[in-house]
mmCIF file of C-alpha atoms and ligand atoms in Angstrom:
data_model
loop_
_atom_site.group_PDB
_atom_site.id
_atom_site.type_symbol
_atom_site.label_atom_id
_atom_site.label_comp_id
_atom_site.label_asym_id
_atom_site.label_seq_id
_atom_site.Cartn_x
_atom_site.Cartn_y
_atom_site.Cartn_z
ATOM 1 C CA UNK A 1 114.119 41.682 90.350
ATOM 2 C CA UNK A 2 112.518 43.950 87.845
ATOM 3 C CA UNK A 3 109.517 42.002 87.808
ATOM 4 C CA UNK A 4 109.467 42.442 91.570
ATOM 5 C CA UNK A 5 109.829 46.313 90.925
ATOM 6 C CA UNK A 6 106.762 46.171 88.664
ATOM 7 C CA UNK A 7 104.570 44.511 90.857
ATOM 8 C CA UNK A 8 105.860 46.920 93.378
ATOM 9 C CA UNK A 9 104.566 49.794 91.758
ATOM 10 C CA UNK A 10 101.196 48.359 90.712
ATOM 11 C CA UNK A 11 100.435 46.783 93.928
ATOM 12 C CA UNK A 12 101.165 50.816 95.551
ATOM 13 C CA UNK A 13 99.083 52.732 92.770
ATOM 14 C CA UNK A 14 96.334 50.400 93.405
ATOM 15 C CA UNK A 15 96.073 50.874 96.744
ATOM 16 C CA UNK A 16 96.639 54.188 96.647
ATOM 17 C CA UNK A 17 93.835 54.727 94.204
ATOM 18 C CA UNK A 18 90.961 53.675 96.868
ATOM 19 C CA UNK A 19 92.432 55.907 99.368
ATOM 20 C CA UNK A 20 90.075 59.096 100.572
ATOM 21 C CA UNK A 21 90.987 60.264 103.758
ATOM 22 C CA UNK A 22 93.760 61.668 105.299
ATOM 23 C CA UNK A 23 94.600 59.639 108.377
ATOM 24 C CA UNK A 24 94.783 56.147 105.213
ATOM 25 C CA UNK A 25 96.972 58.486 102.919
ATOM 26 C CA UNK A 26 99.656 58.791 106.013
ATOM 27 C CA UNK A 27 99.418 54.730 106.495
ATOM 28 C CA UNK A 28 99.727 54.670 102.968
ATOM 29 C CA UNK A 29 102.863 56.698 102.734
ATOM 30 C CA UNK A 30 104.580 54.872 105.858
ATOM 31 C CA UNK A 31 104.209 51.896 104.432
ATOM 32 C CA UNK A 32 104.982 52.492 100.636
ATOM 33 C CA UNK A 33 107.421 55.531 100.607
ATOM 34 C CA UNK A 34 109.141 54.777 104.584
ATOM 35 C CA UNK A 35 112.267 53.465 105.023
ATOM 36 C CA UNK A 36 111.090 50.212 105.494
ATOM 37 C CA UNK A 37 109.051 49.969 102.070
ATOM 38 C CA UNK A 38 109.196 47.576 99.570
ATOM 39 C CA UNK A 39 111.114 49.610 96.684
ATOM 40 C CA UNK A 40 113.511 51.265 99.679
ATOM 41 C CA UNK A 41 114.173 47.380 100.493
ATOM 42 C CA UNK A 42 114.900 46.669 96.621
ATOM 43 C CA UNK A 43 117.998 49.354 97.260
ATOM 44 C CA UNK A 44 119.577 47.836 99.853
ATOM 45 C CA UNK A 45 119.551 44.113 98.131
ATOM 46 C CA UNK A 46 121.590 46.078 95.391
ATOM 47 C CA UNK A 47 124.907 44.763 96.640
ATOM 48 C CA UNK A 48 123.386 41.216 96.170
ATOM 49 C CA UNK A 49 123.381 41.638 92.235
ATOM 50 C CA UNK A 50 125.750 41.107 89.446
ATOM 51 C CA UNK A 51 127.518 44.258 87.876
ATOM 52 C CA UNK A 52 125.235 43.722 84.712
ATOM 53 C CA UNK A 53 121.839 43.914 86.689
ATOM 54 C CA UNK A 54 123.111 46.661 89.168
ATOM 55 C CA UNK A 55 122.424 49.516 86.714
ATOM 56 C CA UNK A 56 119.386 48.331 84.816
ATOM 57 C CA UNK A 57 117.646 47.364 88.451
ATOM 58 C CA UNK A 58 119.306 50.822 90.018
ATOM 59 C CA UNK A 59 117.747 52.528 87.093
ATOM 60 C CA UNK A 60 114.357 50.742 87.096
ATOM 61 C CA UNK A 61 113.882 51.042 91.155
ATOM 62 C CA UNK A 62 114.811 54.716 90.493
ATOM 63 C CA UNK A 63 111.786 55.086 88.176
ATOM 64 C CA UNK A 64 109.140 53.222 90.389
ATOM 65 C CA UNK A 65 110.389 55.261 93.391
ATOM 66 C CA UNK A 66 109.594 58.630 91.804
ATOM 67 C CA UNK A 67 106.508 57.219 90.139
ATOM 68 C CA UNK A 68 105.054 56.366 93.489
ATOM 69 C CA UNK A 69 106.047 59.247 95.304
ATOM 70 C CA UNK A 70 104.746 61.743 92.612
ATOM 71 C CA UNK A 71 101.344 59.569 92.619
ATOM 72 C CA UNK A 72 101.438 60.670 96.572
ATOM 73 C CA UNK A 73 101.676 63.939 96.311
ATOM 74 C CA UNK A 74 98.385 64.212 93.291
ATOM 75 C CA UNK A 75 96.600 61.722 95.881
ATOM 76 C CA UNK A 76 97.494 64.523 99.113
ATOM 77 C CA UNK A 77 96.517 67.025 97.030
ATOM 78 C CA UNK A 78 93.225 65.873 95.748
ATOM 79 C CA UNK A 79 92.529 64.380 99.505
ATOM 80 C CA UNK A 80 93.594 67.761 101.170
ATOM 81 C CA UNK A 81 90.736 69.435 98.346
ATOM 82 C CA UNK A 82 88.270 66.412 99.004
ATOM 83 C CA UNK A 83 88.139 68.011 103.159
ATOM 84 C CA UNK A 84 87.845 71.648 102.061
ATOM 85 C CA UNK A 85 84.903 71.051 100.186
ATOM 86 C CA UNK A 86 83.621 68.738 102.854
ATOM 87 C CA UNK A 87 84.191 71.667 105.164
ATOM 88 C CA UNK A 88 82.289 74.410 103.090
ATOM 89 C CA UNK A 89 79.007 72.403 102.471
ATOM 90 C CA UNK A 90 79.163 70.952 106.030
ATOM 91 C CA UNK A 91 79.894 74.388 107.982
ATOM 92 C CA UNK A 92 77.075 76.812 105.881
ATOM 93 C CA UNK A 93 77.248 80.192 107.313
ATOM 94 C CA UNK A 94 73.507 81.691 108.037
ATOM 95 C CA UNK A 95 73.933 84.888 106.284
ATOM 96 C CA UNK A 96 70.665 85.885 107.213
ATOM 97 C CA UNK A 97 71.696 87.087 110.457
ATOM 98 C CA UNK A 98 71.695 90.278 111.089
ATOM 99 C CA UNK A 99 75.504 92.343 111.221
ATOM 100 C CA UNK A 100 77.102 93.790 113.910
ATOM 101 C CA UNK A 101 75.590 97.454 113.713
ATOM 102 C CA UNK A 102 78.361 100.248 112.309
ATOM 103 C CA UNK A 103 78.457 102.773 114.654
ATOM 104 C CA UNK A 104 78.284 106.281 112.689
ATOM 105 C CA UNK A 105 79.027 109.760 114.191
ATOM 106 C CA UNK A 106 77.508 112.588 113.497
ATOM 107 C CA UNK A 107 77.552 116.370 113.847
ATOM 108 C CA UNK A 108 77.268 118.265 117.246
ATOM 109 C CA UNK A 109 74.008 119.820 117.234
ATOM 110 C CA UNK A 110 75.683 123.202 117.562
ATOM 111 C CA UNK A 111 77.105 122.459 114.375
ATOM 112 C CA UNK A 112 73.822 121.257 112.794
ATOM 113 C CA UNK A 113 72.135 124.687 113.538
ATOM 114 C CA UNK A 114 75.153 126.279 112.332
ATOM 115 C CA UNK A 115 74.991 124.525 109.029
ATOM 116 C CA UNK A 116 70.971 124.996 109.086
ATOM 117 C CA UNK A 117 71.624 129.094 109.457
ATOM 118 C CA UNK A 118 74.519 129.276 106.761
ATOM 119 C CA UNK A 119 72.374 127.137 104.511
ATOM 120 C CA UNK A 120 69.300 129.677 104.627
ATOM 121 C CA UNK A 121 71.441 132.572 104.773
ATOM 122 C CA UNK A 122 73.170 131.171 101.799
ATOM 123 C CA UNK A 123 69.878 130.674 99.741
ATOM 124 C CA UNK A 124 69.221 134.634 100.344
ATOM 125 C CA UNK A 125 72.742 135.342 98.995
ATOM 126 C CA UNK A 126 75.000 135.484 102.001
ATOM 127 C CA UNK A 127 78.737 133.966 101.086
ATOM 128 C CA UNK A 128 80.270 132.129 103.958
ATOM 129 C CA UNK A 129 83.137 134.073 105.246
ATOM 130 C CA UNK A 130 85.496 132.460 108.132
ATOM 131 C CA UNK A 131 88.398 134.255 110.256
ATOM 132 C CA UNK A 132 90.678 133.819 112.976
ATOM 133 C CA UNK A 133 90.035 133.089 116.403
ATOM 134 C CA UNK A 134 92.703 134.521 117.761
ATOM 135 C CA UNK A 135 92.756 138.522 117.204
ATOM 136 C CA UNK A 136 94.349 141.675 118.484
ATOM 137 C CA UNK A 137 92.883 144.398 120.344
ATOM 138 C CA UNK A 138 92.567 146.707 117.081
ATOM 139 C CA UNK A 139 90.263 144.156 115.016
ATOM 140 C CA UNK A 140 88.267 142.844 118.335
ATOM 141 C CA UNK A 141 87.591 146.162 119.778
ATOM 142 C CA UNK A 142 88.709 149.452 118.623
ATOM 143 C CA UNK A 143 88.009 149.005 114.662
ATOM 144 C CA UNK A 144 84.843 148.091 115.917
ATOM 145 C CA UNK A 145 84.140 151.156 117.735
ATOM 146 C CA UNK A 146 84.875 149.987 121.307
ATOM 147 C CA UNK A 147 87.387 152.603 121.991
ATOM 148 C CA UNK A 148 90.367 151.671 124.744
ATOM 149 C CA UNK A 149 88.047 151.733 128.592
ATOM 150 C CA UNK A 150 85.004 151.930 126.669
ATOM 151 C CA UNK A 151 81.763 150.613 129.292
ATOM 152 C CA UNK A 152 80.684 147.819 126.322
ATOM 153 C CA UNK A 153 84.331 145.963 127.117
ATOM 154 C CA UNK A 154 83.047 144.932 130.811
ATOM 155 C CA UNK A 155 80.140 142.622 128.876
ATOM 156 C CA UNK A 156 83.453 140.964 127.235
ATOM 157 C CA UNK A 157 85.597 139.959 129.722
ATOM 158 C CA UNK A 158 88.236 138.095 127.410
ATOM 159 C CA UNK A 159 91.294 135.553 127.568
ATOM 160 C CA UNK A 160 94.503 137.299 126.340
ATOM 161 C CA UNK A 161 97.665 135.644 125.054
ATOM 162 C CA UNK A 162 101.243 136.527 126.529
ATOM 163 C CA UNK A 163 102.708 138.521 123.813
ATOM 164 C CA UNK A 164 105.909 140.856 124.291
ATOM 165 C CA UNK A 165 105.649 144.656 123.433
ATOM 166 C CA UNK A 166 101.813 144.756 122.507
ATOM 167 C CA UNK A 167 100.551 146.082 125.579
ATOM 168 C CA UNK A 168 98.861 148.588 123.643
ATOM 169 C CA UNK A 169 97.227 145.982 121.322
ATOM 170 C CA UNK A 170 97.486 142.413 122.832
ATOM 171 C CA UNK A 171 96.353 139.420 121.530
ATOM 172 C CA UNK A 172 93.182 138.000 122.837
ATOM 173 C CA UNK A 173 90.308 135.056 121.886
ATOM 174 C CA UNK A 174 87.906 136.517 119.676
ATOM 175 C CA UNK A 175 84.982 137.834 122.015
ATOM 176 C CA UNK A 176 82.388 138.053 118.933
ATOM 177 C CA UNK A 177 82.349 137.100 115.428
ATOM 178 C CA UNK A 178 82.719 140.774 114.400
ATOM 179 C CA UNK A 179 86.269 141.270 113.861
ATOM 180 C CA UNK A 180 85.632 139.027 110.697
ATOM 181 C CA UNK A 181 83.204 142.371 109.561
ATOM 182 C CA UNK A 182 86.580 144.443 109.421
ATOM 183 C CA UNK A 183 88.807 141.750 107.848
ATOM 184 C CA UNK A 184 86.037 141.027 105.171
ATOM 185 C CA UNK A 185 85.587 144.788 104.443
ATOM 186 C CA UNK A 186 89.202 145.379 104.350
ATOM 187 C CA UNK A 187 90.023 142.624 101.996
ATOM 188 C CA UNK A 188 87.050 143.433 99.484
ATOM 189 C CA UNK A 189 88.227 147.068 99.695
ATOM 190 C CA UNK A 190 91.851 146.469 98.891
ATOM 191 C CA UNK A 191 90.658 144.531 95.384
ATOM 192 C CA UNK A 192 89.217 148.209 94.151
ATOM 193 C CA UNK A 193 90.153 151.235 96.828
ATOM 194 C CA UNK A 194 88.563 153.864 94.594
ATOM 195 C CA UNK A 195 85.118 151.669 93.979
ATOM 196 C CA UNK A 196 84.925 149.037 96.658
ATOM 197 C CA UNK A 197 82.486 146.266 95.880
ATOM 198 C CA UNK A 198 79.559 145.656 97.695
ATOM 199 C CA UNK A 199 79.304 142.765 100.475
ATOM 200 C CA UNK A 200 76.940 140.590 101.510
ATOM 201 C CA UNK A 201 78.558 137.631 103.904
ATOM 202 C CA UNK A 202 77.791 135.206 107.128
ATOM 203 C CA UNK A 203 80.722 134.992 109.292
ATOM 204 C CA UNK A 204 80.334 131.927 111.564
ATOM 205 C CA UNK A 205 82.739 130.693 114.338
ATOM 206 C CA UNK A 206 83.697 130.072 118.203
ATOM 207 C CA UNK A 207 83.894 133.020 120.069
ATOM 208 C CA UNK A 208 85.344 132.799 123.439
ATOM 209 C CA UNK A 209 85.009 134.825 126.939
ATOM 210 C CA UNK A 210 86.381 134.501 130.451
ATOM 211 C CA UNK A 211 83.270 134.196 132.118
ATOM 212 C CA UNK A 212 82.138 131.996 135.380
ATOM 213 C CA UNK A 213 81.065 128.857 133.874
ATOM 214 C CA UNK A 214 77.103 128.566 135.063
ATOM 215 C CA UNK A 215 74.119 126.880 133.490
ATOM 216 C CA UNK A 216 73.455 130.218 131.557
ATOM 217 C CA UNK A 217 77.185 131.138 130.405
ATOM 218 C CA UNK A 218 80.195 129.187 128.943
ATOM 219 C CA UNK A 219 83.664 130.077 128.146
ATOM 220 C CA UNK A 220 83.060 129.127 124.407
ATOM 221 C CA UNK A 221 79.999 129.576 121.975
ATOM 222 C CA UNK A 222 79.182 129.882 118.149
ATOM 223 C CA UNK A 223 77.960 133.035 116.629
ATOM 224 C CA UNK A 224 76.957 133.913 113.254
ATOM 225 C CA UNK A 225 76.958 137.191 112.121
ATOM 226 C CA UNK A 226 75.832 138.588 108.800
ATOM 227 C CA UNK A 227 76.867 141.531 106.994
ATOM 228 C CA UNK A 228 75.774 143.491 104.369
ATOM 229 C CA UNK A 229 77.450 147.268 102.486
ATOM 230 C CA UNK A 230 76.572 148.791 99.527
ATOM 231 C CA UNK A 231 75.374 151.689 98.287
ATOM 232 C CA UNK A 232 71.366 152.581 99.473
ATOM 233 C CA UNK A 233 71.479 150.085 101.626
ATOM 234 C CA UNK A 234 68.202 151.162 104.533
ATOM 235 C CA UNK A 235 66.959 149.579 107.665
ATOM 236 C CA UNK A 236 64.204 148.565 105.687
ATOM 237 C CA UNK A 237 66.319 146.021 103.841
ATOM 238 C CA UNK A 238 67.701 145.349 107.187
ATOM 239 C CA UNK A 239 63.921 144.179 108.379
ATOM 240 C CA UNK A 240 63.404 142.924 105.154
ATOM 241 C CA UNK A 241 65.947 140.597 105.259
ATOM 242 C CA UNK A 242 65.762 139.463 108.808
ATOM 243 C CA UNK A 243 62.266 138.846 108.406
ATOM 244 C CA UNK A 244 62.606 136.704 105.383
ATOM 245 C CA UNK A 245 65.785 134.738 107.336
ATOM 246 C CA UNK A 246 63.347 134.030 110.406
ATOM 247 C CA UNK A 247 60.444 132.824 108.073
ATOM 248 C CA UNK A 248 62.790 130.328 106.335
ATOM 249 C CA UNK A 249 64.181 129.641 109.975
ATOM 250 C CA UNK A 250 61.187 129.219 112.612
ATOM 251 C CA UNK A 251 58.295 128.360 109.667
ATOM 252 C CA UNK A 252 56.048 130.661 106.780
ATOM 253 C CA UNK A 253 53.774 131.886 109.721
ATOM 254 C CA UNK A 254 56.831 133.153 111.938
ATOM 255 C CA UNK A 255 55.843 136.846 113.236
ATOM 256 C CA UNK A 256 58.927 139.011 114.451
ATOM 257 C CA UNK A 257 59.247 142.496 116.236
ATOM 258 C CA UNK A 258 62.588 144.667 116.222
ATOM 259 C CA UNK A 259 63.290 146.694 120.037
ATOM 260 C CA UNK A 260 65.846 149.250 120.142
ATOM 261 C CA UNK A 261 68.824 148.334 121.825
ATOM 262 C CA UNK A 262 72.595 149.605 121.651
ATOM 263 C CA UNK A 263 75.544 147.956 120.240
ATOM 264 C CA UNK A 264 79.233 150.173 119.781
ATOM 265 C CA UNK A 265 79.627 149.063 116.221
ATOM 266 C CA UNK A 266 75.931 149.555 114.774
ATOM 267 C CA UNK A 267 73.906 153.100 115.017
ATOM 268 C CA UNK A 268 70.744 152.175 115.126
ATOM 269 C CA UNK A 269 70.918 149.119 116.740
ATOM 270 C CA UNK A 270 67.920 146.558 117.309
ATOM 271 C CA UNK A 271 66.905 143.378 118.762
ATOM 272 C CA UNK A 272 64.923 141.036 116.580
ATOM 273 C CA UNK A 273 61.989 138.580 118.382
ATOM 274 C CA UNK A 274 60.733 136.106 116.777
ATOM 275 C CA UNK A 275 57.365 134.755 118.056
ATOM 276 C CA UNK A 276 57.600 131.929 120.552
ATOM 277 C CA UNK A 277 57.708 128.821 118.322
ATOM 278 C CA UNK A 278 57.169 126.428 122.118
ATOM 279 C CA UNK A 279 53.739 128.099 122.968
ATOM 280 C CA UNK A 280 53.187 129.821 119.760
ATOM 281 C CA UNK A 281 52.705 132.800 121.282
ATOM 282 C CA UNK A 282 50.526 132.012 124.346
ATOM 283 C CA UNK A 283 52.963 132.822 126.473
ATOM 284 C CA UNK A 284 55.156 129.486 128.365
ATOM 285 C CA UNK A 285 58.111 129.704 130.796
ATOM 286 C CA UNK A 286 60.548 129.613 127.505
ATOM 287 C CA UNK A 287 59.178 132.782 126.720
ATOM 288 C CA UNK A 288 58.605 133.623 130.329
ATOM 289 C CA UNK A 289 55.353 134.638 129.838
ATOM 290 C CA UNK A 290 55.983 136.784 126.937
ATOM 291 C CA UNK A 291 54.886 135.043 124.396
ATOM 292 C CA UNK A 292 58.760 136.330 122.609
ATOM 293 C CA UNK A 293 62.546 135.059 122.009
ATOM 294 C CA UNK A 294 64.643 137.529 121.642
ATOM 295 C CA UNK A 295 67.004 135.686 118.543
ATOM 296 C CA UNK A 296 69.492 138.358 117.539
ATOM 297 C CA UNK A 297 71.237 141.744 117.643
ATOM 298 C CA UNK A 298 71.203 143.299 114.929
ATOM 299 C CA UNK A 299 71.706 147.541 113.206
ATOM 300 C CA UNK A 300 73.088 149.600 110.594
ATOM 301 C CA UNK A 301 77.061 149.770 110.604
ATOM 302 C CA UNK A 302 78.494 152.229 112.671
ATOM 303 C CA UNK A 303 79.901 155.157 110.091
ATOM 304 C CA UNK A 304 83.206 154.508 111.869
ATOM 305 C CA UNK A 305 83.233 151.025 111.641
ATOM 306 C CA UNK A 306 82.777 151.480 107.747
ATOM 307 C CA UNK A 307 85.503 153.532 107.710
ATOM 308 C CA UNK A 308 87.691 150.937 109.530
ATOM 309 C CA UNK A 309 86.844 148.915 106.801
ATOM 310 C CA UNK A 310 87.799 151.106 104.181
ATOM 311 C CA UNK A 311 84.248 151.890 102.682
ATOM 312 C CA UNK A 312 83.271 155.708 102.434
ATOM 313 C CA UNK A 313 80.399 156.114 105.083
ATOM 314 C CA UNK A 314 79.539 159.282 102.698
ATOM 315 C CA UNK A 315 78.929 156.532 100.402
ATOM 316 C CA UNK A 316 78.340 152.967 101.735
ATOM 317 C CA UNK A 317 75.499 152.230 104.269
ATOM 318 C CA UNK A 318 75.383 148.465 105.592
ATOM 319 C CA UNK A 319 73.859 146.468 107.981
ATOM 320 C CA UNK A 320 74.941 143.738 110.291
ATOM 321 C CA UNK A 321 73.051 140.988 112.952
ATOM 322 C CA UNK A 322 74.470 138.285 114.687
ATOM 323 C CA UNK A 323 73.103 135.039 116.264
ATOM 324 C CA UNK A 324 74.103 132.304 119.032
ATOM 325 C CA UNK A 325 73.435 128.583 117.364
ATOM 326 C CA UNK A 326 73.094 127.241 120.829
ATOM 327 C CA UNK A 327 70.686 129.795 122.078
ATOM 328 C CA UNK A 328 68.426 128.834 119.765
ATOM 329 C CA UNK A 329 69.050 125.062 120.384
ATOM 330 C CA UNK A 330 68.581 125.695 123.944
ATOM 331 C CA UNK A 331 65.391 127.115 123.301
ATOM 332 C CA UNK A 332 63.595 124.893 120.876
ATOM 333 C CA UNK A 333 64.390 121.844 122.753
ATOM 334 C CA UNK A 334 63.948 123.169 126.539
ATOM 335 C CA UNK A 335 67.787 122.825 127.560
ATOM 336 C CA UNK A 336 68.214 124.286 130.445
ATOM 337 C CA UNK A 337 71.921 123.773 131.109
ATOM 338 C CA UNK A 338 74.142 125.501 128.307
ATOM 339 C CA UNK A 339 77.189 123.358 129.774
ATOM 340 C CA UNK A 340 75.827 120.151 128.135
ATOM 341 C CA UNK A 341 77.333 121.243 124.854
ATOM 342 C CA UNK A 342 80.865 121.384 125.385
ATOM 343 C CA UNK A 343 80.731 118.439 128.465
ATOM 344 C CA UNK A 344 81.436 115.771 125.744
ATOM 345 C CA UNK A 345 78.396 113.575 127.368
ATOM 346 C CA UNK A 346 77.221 111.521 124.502
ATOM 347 C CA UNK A 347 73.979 110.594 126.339
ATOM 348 C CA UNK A 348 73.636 114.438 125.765
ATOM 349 C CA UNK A 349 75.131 114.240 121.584
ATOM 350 C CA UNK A 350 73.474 111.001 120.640
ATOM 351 C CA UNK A 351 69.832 113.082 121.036
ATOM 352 C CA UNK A 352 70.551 114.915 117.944
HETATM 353 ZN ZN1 ZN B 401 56.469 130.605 124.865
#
């Protein structure tokens, strides 16, 4: 009986041996491990042996049995490693292909020409300042020199939030960037009352206004604004400086031309033009025919509005302009719909 054992085992390793595929290895196990295998049929001839060979056979079949089975699992393993190799050099992935394309965003071109303006008004010195959007009556209007049924209020019209027991300074959407002017000069003031330093700052942000929605007028727009208070401070450094920000803007050759205008919070107040950059000058239906675009509002600080702020008009002069991002936009690339920005049509956003 144990020499049956050994040929048992020898005759299964051999076989075993020249096995490579998996569909043989399962034949192979049925047939040498099943319950109908030679060393599972040695077990149940035990009962035919003497009580001296029981053990040493019992023992013996024991061994053979585990040696097979433990030969198996190497041989699956090695079989199972055999296919995956198979599989890698057979299956070759052309990596050459080109990807799938990542789809980036990018900035709203209101925000590009917002970052384009603080950028240049930051190389001439100008900090970025930001405020609130939300602001009350004081800071949007009256601070400002718009006095309580003032005429300048009708230009804008404004949405105001419910608030109990402010009627006599509610809370509204900022109408203009300028209430930031008051909030800057109050909180440089209040770091040295007696001496306040002097300011130079861009104040960008959404401004909002309750206006028909039309092709020329939305309910939301950017503006930057930039103000400046010290001590001597002229409307020559006003021109100065405006001139310099539209030759960094609109190009080296960029000619400009200031018209009086009016403004509540600046005494004297201007409009800056900047020579049509479509026709260059010629005279084109951007311009209409004038060869102009008007690109911001601009003056010396009102006296009062200084004092709002907490700087000494005695003391302090300053200047302030302001500019729409989108206006210029509008202008340089012949949109004639001011809607498109804030309509969320990428086939409008993906041009920039
Ligand atoms: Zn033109």
């Amino acid at each position: 009986m144990l020499d049956k054992l050994n040929e048992i085992e020898k005759a299964a390793l051999e076989s075993l041996a020249a096995i490579n595929d998996e569909a043989a290895l399962e034949a192979w196990r049925v047939a040498n491990i099943g319950r109908s295998s030679p060393v599972m049929s040695v077990f149940s001839q035990m009962g035919a042996l003497s009580k001296e060979e029981r053990p040493l056979v019992g023992q013996r079949a024991n061994q053979v049995k585990v040696a097979i089975e433990t030969a198996f699992a190497q041989k699956a393993e090695a079989v199972k490693q055999a296919a995956l190799a198979k599989a890698l050099t057979g299956e070759k992935l052309d990596v050459t292909l080109p990807g799938r394309p990542a789809r980036h965003g990018r900035l709203h071109p209101a925000s590009q020409n917002l970052r384009r303006i603080l950028g240049i008004l930051a190389e001439m010195g100008f900090q970025t300042y930001t405020s609130r959007e939300s602001e009350s009556d004081e800071y949007n209007f009256q601070y400002l020199n718009f006095p309580p049924n003032h005429p300048a209020r009708e230009m804008q019209d404004s949405f105001y939030i419910e608030a109990e027991g402010r009627e006599d300074n509610p809370i509204l959407m900022r109408t203009h960037t300028s209430p930031g002017q008051i909030r800057a000069m109050r909180e440089f003031a209040a770091s040295d009352p007696e001496n306040p330093p002097a300011i130079r700052i861009a104040l960008p942000g959404m401004c909002y206004r309750f206006e028909q929605i039309t092709a020329r007028s939305e309910v939301q727009f950017n503006q930057v604004e930039g103000l400046v208070v010290g001590e001597g401070i002229t409307f020559s450094a006003l021109k100065g400086t405006l001139s310099d920000f539209a030759r960094r803007m609109f190009g080296q050759n960029a000619k400009t031309r200031f018209r009086s205008d009016h403004f509540p919070f600046t005494e004297p107040s201007a409009e800056m033009d900047v020579e049509c950059y479509v026709c260059g000058g010629k005279g084109c239906p951007v311009c209409k025919k004038s060869g102009w675009l008007e690109i911001l509002g601009c003056g010396m600080v009102h006296p009062n509005v200084l004092m709002n702020g907490g700087y000494d008009p005695r003391r302090y002069t300053g200047f302030a302009f302001g500019m729409g991002p989108e206006r210029q936009i509008m202008l340089r690339y012949k949109i004639n719909d001011i809607r498109y920005f804030w309509g969320n049509d990428v086939r409008f956003l993906e041009q920039f």
